[in-house]
Structure formats: C-alpha cells, structure tokens
mmCIF file of C-alpha atoms and ligand atoms in Angstrom:
data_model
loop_
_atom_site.group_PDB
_atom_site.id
_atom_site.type_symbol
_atom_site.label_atom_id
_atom_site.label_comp_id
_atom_site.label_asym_id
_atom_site.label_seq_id
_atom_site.Cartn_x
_atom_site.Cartn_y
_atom_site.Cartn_z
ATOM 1 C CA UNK A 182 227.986 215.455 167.051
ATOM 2 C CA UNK A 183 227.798 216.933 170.526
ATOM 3 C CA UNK A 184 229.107 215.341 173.151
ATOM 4 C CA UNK A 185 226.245 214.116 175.830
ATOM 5 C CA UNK A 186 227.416 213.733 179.400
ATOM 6 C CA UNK A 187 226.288 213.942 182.876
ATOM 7 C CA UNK A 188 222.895 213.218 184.301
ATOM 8 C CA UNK A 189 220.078 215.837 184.626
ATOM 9 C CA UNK A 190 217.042 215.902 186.791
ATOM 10 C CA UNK A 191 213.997 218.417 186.139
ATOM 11 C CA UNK A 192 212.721 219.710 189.999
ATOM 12 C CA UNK A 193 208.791 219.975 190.444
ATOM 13 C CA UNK A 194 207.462 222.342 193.245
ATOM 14 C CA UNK A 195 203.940 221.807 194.769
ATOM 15 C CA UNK A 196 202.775 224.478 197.236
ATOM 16 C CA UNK A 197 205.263 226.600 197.447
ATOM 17 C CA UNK A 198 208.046 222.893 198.165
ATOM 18 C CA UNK A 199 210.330 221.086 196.529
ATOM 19 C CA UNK A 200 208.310 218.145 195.781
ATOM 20 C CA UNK A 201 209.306 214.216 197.686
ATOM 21 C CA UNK A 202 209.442 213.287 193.938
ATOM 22 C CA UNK A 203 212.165 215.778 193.082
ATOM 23 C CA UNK A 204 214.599 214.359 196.404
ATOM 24 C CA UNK A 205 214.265 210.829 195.064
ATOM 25 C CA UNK A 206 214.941 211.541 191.730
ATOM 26 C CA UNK A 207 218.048 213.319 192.605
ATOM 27 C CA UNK A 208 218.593 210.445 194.607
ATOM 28 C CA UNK A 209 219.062 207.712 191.760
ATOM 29 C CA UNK A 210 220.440 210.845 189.873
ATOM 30 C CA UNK A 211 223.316 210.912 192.118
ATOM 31 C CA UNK A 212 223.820 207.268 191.944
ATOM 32 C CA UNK A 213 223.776 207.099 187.750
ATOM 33 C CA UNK A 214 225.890 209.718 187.845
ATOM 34 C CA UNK A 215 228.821 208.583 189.830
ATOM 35 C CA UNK A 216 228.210 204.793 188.507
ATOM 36 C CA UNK A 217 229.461 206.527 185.149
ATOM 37 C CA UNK A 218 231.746 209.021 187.093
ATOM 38 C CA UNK A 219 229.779 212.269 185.534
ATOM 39 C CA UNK A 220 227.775 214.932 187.280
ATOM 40 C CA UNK A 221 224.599 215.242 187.886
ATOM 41 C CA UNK A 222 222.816 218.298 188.212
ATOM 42 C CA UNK A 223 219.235 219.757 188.634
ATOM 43 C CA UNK A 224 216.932 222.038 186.705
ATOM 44 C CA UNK A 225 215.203 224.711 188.642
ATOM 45 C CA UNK A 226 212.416 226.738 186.848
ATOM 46 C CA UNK A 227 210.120 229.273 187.849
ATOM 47 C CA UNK A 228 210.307 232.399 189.991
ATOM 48 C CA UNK A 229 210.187 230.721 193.031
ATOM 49 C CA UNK A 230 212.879 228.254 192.429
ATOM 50 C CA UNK A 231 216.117 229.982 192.865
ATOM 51 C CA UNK A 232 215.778 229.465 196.965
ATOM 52 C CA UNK A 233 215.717 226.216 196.477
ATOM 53 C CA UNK A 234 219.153 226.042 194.838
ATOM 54 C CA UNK A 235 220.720 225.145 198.310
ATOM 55 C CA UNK A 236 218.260 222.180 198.991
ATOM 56 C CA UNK A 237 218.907 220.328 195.585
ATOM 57 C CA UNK A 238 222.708 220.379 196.299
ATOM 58 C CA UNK A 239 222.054 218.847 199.959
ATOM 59 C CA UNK A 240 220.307 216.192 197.763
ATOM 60 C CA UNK A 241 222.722 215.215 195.639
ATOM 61 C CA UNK A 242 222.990 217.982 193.107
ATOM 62 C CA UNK A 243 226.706 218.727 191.933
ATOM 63 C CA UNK A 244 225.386 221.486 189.554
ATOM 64 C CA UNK A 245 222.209 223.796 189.494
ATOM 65 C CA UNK A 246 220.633 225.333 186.409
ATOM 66 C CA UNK A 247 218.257 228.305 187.375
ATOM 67 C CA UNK A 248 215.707 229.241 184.836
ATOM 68 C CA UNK A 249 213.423 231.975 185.140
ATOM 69 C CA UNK A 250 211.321 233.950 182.856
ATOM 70 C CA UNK A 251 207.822 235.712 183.307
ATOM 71 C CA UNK A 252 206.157 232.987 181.184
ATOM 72 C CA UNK A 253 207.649 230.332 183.325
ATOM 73 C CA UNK A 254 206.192 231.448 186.208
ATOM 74 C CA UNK A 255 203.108 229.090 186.436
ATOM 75 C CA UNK A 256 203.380 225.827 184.340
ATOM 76 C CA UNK A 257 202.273 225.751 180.923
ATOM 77 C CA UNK A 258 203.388 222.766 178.339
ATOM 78 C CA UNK A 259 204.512 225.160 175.405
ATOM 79 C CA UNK A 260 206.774 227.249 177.387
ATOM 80 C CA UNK A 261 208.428 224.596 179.852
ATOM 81 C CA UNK A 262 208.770 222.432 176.841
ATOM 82 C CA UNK A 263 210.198 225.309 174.845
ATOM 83 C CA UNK A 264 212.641 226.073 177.856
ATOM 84 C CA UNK A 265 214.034 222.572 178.703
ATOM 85 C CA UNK A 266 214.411 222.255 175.129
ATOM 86 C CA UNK A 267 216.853 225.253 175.286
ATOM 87 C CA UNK A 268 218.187 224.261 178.343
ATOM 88 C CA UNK A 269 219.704 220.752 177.141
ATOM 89 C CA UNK A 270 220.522 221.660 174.052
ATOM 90 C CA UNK A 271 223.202 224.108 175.918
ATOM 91 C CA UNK A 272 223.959 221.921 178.736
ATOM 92 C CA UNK A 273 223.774 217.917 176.606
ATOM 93 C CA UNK A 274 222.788 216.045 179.528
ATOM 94 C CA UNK A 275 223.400 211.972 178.522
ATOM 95 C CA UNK A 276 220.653 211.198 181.089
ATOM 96 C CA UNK A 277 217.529 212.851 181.679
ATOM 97 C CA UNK A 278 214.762 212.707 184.612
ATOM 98 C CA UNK A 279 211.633 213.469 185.132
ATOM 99 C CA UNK A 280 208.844 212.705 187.637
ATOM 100 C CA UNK A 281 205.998 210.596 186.297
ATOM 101 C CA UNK A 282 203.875 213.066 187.610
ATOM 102 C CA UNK A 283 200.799 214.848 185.943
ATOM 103 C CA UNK A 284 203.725 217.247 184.925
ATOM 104 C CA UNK A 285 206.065 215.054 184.698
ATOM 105 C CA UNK A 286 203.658 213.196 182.104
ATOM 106 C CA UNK A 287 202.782 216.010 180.106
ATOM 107 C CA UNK A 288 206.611 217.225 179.423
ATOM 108 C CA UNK A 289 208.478 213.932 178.954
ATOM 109 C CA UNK A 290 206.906 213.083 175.702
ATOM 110 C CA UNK A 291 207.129 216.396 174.432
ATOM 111 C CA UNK A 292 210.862 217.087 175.442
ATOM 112 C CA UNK A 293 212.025 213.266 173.742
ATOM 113 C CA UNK A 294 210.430 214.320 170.749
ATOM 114 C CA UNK A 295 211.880 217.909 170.507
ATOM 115 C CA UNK A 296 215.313 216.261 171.702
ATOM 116 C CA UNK A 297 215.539 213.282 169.736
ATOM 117 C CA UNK A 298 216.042 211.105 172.755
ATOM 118 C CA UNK A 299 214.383 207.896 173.531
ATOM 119 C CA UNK A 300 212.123 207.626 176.514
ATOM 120 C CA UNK A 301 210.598 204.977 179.207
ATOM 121 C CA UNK A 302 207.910 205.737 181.281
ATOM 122 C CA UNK A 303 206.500 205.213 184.560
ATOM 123 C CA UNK A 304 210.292 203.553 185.656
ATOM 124 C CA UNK A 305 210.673 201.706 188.608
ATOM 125 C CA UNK A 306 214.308 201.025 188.515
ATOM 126 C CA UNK A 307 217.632 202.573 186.843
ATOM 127 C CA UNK A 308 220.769 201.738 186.945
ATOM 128 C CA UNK A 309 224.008 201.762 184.384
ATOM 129 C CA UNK A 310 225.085 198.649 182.609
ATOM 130 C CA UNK A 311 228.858 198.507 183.784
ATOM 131 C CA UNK A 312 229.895 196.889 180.516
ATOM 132 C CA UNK A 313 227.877 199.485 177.473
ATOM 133 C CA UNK A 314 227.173 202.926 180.359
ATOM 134 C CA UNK A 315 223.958 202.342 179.032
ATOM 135 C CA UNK A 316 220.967 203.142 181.252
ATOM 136 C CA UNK A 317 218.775 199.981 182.237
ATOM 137 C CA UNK A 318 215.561 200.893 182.604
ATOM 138 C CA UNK A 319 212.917 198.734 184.198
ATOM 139 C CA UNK A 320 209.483 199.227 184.318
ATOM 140 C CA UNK A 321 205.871 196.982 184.542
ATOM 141 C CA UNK A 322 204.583 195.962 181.422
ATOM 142 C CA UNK A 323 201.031 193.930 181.055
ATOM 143 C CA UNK A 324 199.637 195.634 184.260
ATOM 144 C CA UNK A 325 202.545 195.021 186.167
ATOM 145 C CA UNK A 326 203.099 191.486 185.632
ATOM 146 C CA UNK A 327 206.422 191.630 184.403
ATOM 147 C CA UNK A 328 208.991 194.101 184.302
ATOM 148 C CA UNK A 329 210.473 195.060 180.454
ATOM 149 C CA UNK A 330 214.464 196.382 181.075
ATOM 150 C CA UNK A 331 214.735 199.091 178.307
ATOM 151 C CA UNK A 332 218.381 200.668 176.744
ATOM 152 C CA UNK A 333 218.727 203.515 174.737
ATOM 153 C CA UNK A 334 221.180 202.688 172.337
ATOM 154 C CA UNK A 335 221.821 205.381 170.167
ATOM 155 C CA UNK A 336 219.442 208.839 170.868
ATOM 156 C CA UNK A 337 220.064 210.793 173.268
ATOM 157 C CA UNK A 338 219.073 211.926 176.205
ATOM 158 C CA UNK A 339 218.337 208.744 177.836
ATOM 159 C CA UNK A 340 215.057 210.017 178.948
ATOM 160 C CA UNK A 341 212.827 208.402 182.198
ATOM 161 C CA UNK A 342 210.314 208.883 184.003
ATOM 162 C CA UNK A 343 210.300 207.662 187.679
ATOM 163 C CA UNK A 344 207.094 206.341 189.759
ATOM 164 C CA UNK A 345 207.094 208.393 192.593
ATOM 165 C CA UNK A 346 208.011 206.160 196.115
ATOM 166 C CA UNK A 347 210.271 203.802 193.952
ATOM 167 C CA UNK A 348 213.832 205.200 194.933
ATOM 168 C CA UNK A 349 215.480 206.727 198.267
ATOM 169 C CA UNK A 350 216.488 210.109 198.502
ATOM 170 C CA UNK A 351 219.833 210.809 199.395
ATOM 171 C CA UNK A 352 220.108 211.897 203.224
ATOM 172 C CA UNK A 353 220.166 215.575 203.262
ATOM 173 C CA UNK A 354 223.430 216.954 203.804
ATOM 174 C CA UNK A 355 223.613 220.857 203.857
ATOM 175 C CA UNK A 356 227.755 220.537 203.565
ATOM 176 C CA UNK A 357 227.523 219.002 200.128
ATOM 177 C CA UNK A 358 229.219 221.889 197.792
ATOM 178 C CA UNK A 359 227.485 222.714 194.393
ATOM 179 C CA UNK A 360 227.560 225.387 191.583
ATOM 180 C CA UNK A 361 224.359 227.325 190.719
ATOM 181 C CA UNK A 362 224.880 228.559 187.132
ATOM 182 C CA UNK A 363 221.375 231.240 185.896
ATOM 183 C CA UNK A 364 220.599 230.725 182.648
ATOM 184 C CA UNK A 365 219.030 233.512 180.141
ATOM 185 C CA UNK A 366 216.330 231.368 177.777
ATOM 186 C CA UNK A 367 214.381 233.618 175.636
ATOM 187 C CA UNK A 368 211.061 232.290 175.123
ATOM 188 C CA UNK A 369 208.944 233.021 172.154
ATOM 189 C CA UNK A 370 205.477 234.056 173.223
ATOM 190 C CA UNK A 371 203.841 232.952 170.097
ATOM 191 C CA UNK A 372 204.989 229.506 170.222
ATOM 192 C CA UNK A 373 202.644 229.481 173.424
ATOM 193 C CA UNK A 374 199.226 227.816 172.421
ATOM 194 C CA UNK A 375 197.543 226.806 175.318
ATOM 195 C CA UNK A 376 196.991 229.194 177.821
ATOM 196 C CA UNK A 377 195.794 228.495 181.887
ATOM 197 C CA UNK A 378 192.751 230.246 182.644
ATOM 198 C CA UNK A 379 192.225 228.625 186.199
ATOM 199 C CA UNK A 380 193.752 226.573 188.403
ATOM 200 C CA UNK A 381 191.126 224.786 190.902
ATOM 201 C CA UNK A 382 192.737 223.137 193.275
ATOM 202 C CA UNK A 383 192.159 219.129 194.412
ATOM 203 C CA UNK A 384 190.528 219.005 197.721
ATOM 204 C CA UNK A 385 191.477 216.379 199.551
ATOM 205 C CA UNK A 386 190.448 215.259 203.131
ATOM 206 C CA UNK A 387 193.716 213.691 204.998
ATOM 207 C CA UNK A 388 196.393 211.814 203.169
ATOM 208 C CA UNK A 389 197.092 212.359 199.628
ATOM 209 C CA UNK A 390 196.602 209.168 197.960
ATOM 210 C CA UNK A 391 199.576 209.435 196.325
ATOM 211 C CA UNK A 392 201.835 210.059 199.412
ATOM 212 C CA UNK A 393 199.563 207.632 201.734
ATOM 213 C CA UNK A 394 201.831 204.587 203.214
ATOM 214 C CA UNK A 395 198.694 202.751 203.088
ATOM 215 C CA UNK A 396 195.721 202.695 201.065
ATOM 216 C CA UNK A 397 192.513 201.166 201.323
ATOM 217 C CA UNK A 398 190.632 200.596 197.146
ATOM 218 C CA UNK A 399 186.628 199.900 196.783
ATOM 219 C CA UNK A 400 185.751 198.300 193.874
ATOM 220 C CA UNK A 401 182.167 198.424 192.461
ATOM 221 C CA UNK A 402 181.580 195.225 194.505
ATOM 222 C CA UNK A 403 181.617 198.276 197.372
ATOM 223 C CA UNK A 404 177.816 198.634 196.351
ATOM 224 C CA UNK A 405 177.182 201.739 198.030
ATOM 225 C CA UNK A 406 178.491 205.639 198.375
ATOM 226 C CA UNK A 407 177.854 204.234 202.272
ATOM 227 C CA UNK A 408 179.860 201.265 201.956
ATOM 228 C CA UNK A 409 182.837 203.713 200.731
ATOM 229 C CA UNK A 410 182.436 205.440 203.982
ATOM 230 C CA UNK A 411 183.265 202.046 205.682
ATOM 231 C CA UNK A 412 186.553 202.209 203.891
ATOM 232 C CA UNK A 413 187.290 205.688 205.326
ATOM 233 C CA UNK A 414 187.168 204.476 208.453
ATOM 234 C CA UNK A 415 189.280 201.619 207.872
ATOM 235 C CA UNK A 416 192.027 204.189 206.279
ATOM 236 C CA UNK A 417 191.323 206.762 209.082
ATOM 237 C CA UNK A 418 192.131 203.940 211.840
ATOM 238 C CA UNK A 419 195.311 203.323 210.046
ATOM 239 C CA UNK A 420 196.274 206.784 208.659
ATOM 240 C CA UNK A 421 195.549 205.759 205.505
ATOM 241 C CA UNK A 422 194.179 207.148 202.137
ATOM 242 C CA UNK A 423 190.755 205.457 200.391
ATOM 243 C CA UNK A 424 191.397 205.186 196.616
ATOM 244 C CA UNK A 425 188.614 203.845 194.399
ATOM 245 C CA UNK A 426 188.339 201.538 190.956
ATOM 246 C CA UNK A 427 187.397 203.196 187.722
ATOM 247 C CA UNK A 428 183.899 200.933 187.610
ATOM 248 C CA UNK A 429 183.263 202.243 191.221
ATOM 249 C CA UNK A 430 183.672 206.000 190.042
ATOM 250 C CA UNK A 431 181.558 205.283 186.548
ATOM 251 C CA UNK A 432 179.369 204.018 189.430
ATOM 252 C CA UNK A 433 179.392 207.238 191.286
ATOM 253 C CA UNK A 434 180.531 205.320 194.243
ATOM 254 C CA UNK A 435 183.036 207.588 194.347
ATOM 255 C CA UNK A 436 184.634 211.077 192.868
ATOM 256 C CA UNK A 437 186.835 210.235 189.966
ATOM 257 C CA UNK A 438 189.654 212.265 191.650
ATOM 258 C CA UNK A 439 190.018 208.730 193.995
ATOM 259 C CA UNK A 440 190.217 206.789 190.774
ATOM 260 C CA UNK A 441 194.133 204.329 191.278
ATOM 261 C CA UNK A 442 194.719 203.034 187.712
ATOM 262 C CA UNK A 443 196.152 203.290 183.806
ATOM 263 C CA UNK A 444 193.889 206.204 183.675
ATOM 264 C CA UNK A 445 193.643 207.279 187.561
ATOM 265 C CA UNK A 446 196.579 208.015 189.967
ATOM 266 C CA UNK A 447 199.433 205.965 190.269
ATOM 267 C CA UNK A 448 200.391 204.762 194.107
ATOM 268 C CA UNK A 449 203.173 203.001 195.865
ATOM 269 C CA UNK A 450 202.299 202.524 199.649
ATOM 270 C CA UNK A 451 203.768 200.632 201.585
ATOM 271 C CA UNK A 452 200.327 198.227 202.092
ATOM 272 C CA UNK A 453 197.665 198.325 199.643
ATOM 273 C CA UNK A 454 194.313 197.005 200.885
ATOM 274 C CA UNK A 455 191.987 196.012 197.663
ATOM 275 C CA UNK A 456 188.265 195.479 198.658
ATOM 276 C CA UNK A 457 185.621 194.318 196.827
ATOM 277 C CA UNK A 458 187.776 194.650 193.184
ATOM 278 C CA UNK A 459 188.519 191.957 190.742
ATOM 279 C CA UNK A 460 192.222 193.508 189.761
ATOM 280 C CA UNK A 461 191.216 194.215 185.858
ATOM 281 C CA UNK A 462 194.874 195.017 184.328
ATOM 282 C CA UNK A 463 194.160 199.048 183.876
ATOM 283 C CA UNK A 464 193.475 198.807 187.482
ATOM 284 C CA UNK A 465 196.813 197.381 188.662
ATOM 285 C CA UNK A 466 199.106 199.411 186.444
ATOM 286 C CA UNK A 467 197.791 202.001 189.347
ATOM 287 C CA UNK A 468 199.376 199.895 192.109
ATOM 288 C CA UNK A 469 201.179 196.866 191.526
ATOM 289 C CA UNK A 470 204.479 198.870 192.541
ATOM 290 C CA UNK A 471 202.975 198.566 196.115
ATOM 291 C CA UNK A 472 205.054 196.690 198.906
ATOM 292 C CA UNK A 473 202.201 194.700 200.372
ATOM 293 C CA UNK A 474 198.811 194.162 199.091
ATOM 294 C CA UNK A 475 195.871 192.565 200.820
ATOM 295 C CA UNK A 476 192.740 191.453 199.449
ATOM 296 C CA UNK A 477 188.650 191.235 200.675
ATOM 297 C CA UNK A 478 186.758 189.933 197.807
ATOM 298 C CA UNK A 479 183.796 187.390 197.778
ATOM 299 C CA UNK A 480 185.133 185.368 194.856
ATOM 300 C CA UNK A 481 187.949 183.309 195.303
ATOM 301 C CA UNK A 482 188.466 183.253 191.835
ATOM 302 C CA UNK A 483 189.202 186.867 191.263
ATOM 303 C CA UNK A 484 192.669 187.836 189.785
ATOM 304 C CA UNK A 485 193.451 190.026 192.868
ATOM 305 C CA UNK A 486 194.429 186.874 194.927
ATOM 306 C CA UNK A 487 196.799 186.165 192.327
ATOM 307 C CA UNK A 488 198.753 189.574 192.707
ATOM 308 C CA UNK A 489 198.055 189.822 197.140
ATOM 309 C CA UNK A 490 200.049 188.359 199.572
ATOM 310 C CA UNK A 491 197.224 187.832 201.749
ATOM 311 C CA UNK A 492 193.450 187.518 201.021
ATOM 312 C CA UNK A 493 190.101 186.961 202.507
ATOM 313 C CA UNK A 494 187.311 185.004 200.887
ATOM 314 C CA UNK A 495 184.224 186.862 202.394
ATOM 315 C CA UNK A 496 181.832 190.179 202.161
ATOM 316 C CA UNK A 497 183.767 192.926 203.012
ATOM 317 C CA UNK A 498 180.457 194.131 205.026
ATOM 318 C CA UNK A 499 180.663 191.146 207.044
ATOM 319 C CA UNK A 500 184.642 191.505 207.501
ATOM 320 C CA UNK A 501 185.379 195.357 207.709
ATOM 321 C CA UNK A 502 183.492 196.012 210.705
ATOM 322 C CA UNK A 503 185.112 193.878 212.910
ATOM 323 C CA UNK A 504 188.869 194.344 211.562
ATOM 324 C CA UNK A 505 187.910 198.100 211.814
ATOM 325 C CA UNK A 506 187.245 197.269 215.507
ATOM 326 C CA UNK A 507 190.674 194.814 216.223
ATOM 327 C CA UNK A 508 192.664 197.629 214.251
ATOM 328 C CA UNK A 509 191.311 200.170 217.087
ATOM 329 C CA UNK A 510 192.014 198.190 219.747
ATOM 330 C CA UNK A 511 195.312 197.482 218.227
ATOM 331 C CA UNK A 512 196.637 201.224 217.759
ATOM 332 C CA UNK A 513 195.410 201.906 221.013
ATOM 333 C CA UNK A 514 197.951 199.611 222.951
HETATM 334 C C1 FAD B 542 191.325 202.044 178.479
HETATM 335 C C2 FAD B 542 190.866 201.600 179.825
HETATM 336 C C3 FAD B 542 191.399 202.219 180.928
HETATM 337 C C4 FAD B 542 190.989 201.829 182.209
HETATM 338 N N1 FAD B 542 191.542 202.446 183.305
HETATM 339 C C5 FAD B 542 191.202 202.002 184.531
HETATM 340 C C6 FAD B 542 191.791 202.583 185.682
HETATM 341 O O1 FAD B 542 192.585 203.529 185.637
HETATM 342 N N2 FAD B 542 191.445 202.072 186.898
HETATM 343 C C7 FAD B 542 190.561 201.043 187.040
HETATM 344 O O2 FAD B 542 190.299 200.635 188.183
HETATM 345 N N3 FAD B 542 189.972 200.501 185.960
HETATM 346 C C8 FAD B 542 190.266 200.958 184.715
HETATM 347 N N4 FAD B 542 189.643 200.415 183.643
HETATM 348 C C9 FAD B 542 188.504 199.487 183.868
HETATM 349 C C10 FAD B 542 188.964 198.067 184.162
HETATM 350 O O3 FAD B 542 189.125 197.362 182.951
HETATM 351 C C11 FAD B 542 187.895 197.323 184.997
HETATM 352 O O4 FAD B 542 186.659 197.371 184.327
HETATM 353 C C12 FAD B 542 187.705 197.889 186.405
HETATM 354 O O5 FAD B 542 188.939 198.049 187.049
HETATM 355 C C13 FAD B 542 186.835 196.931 187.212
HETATM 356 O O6 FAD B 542 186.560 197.511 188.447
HETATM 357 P P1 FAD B 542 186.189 196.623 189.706
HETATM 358 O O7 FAD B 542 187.278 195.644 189.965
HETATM 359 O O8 FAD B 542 185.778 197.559 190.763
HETATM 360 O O9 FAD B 542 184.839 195.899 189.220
HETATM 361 P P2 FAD B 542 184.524 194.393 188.926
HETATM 362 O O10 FAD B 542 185.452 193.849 187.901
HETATM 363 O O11 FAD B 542 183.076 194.342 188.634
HETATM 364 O O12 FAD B 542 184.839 193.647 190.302
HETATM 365 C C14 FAD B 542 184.032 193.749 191.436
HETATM 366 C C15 FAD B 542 184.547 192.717 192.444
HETATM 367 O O13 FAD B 542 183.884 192.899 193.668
HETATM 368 C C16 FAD B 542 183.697 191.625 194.266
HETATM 369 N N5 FAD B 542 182.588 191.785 195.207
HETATM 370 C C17 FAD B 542 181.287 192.044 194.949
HETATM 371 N N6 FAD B 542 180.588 192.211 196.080
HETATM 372 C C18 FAD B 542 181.466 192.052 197.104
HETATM 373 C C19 FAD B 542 181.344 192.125 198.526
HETATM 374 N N7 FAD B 542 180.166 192.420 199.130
HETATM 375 N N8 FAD B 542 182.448 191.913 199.283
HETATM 376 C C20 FAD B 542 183.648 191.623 198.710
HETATM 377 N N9 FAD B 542 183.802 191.525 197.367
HETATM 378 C C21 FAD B 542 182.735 191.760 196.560
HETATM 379 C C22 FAD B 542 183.385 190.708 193.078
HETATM 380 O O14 FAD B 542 183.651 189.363 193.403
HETATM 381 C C23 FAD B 542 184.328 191.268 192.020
HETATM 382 O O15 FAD B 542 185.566 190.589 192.030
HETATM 383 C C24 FAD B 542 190.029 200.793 182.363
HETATM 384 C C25 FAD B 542 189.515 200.176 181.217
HETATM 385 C C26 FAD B 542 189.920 200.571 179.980
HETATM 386 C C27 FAD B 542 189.355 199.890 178.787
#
C-alpha cells in the first residue's frame, strides 16, 4: 500500500486573487502539518496560478504543485476532478483540504469518491489527535446545535472541507523558503461531460455576504420588499451585508442570491443581526458559526432567542428606525 504523508491544500482564485479562503486553509494546513511533523503543501491549478506560487509559501506552504493544462483553464468538475485525482495519486497526501466553497462543494465529494478517502464537510475545527495522528474533525450537526468530532480511521486522504472565516491565516512572511515542483497531468477530453457555456457573474452592491463582518437577515416576518430596504440601511450604517431567509426569498422579499442557509450561503461574521426570522434549522446551518448574534423578533417564543446572545421582543418597524438613528450618531463620534 502506498505510503500517505503530508498535508495538502487545494488554492481557489476569485478575480484574478488568491482567495481569503485559500490563506486560512493553509493556515490550519501549516499547523496539522507540523503537529504530525510532515509537510504541507499547496495545489495551484489553472493558467493563472503559477504567480501565485510565491504567495502560498509566505502562507505557510513548504511545497507547491503547479498544474496547468488548456482544459484547466476555467473550472469545470470533470477535468479538476480528473486532475486532483492525478495529482494525489502521485503526490499521497495523508490530509487533504478544500474550501467549502461553491467549488470547494462541488469537488470534495467527487475527489473522496475517486480517492477512496473519507470526507467531513463544512468543518469548523481540525486538529491531530496526539495519541492515533488522526485528524479530529469538528463540525455542526442538527443546525448547529452540536458539534459531531469525526476520525478517519482507515481511508485515506483524510479529506475536509473548511467554513470559510473559521481559522487564521498564517501572517504573511515573504522569507518563508518553499519548492515549486510543475506537474505534467494529461487530461482526457472525453471524460469531460459538462461543459460551461456562460459564466454570469453575481452582482452584488457593497459587502459580499460572505466576507461581511456583520450581517443584518430579514425573515418573511420583514413583510415587505420596503421593509428589506430598512435592513440596508441598518447594514450600510454599520458596513454590513443584508442576507435574507429562504421563506423571505420564496416570498420575493428578496433575490435568492441573499438567501443564508442549508441551501443558501454559508456566513461567519463577526455579529449576525436576525430580524423578523424564527431560526428554522436549514436556516441556521447558514450561520450558527457566527461570533455574535442578535435578535428582533415579535415572538418571544421563537427559537432564535434560544441561539442569540441578545434579543429584542418588539416589531422590527417600531425598533429599526430608531437604532438605525443611535447607530448614526454613534459612528459619527
Ligand atoms: C430542505 C430544506 C432546505 C431549506 N433551506 C433553507 C435555507 O437555506 N435557508 C432558510 O432560511 N430556510 C431554509 N429552509 C426553510 C426553513 O425550514 C424555514 O421555513 C425558513 O427558514 C423560515 O423562514 P423565516 O424564519 O423567515 O419565516 P417564519 O418561520 O415564518 O418566521 C417569521 C418570523 O418573523 C417574526 N415576525 C413577524 N413579523 C414581525 C415583525 N413585524 N417584527 C419582528 N418580527 C416579526 C415572527 O414572529 C416569526 O418568528 C429549508 C427548508 C427545507 C425543507
């Protein structure tokens, strides 16, 4: 059997950057990886990738794997699949990372399934158990009201996902030393089923939700496409994004690109401000890894309270215009 060592991270580019998500998973990448006293290195695909060699080692990365190939240059499942594939079966990483990111999402199944190696999603945590060098991998379960720590005893890689805003990057140090090794995949064309025929790109006014430190959620107890423009006022006061409950897009309240959820975007701010939304369980698998969360709701009852650290029992059309006003006043001293 091959021997599997060292710790492997897969980089993600968006607009022409190494995406946050990439630094932070080198970040824990660096940490696994010296807890078990291996290497860690990252996997750069894509045309555009090779410049950014030089950035992944100030991050952390002892080793860099270059990939390129004309049917890598956009993404596309079959052929990044096909080419990671490849890629570990040379190279036998123990540990393998990913992003849980749209593409992040798309590949990891694929790639555990192709590999053999067992996989947790959406993980908030890692570490290595000092006794077995297993990987401990935690991550919500039931909405996120409790946290299941998952091994991978036997298969390998030791796949995960990581929620973006979970982990620290390393600070950036351009001295760190690190090996950039090109590797020639061939890629069969055939195997390629799905192919892109446009890209249309999100438009988004301000903060990606994502990325926002804060972010203020309407529910369907919002009412009103007006009553969501209340909440962008409350995010644009505090430099904020507006996200939105899946009944408030069914609604039309909102566009479903603002849906937070199990089947929306998945955010980590540092405050998350829930208004007028009862907290179903698909709707806080979308943001119970947030620092803070605050809640305006008109029943006390509602499960929100349960999951906030601070709440208000009132209309939020009675409350928002005022703490709109006092947040104002506030920035502006
Ligand atoms: C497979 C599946 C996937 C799903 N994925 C998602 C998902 O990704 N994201 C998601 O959000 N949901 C998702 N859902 C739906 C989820 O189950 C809930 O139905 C939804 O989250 C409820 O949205 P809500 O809290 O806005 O609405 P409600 O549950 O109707 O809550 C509205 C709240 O507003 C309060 N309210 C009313 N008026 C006011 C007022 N004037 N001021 C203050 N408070 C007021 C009410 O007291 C109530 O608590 C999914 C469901 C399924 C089955």
């Amino acid at each position: 059997m091959a021997e599997f060592k060292g710790v492997m991270v897969c980089a993600e580019f968006v607009n022409g950057k190494m995406s946050p998500i990439t630094m932070e998973l080198l970040g824990i990448g660096r940490r696994l990886a010296d807890d078990l006293g291996e290497e860690l290195s990252a996997l750069l695909i894509g045309k555009e990738a090779a410049p950014f060699s030089q950035q992944a080692v100030a991050y952390g990365a002892q080793r860099v794997y270059l990939v390129s190939n004309p049917l890598l240059d956009s993404y596309n499942s079959d052929a990044y699949t096909g080419a990671i594939t490849s890629v570990c079966r040379q190279v036998n990483p123990s540990i393998m990372l990913l992003g849980q990111t749209d593409t992040g999402r798309d590949l990891a199944p694929r790639l555990a399934v192709r590999l053999g190696g067992g996989l947790a999603m959406d993980c908030i945590d890692l570490s290595i158990d000092p006794e077995t060098k297993l990987m401990l991998q935690t991550r919500p379960v039931f909405g996120g009201n409790a946290y299941a720590v998952m091994i991978t005893p036997t298969a390998r890689p030791q796949m995960a996902t990581v929620r973006p805003k979970t982990m620290s990057p390393l600070e950036r140090d351009d001295t760190r030393q690190g090996e950039v090794i090109p590797l020639e995949i061939g890629i069969e064309s055939s195997l390629i089923k799905a192919e892109i025929i446009e890209t249309v790109k999100e438009e988004v006014e301000g903060i990606k939700l994502e990325e926002a430190e804060i972010v203020v959620t309407g529910g369907r107890g919002i009412g009103t496409v007006e009553g969501f423009d209340v909440l962008r006022k409350l995010a644009g006061v505090l430099g904020g994004a507006v996200g939105a409950t899946r009944a408030a897009c069914d609604e039309g309240l909102a566009p479903t690109t603002m849906q937070v959820g199990q089947t929306g975007k998945i955010v980590s701010p540092n405050l998350y401000i829930a208004v007028a939304l009862s907290g179903a369980v698909q709707h806080l698998a979308g943001c119970s890894g947030s620092k803070h969360i605050a809640v305006i709701n008109t029943d006390p009852e509602a499960y929100i309270f349960k999951v906030a650290e601070w709440g208000i029992v009132a209309d939020y059309k009675v409350t928002l215009a005022p703490f709109i006003e006092k947040c104002k006043e506030l920035s502006t001293q």
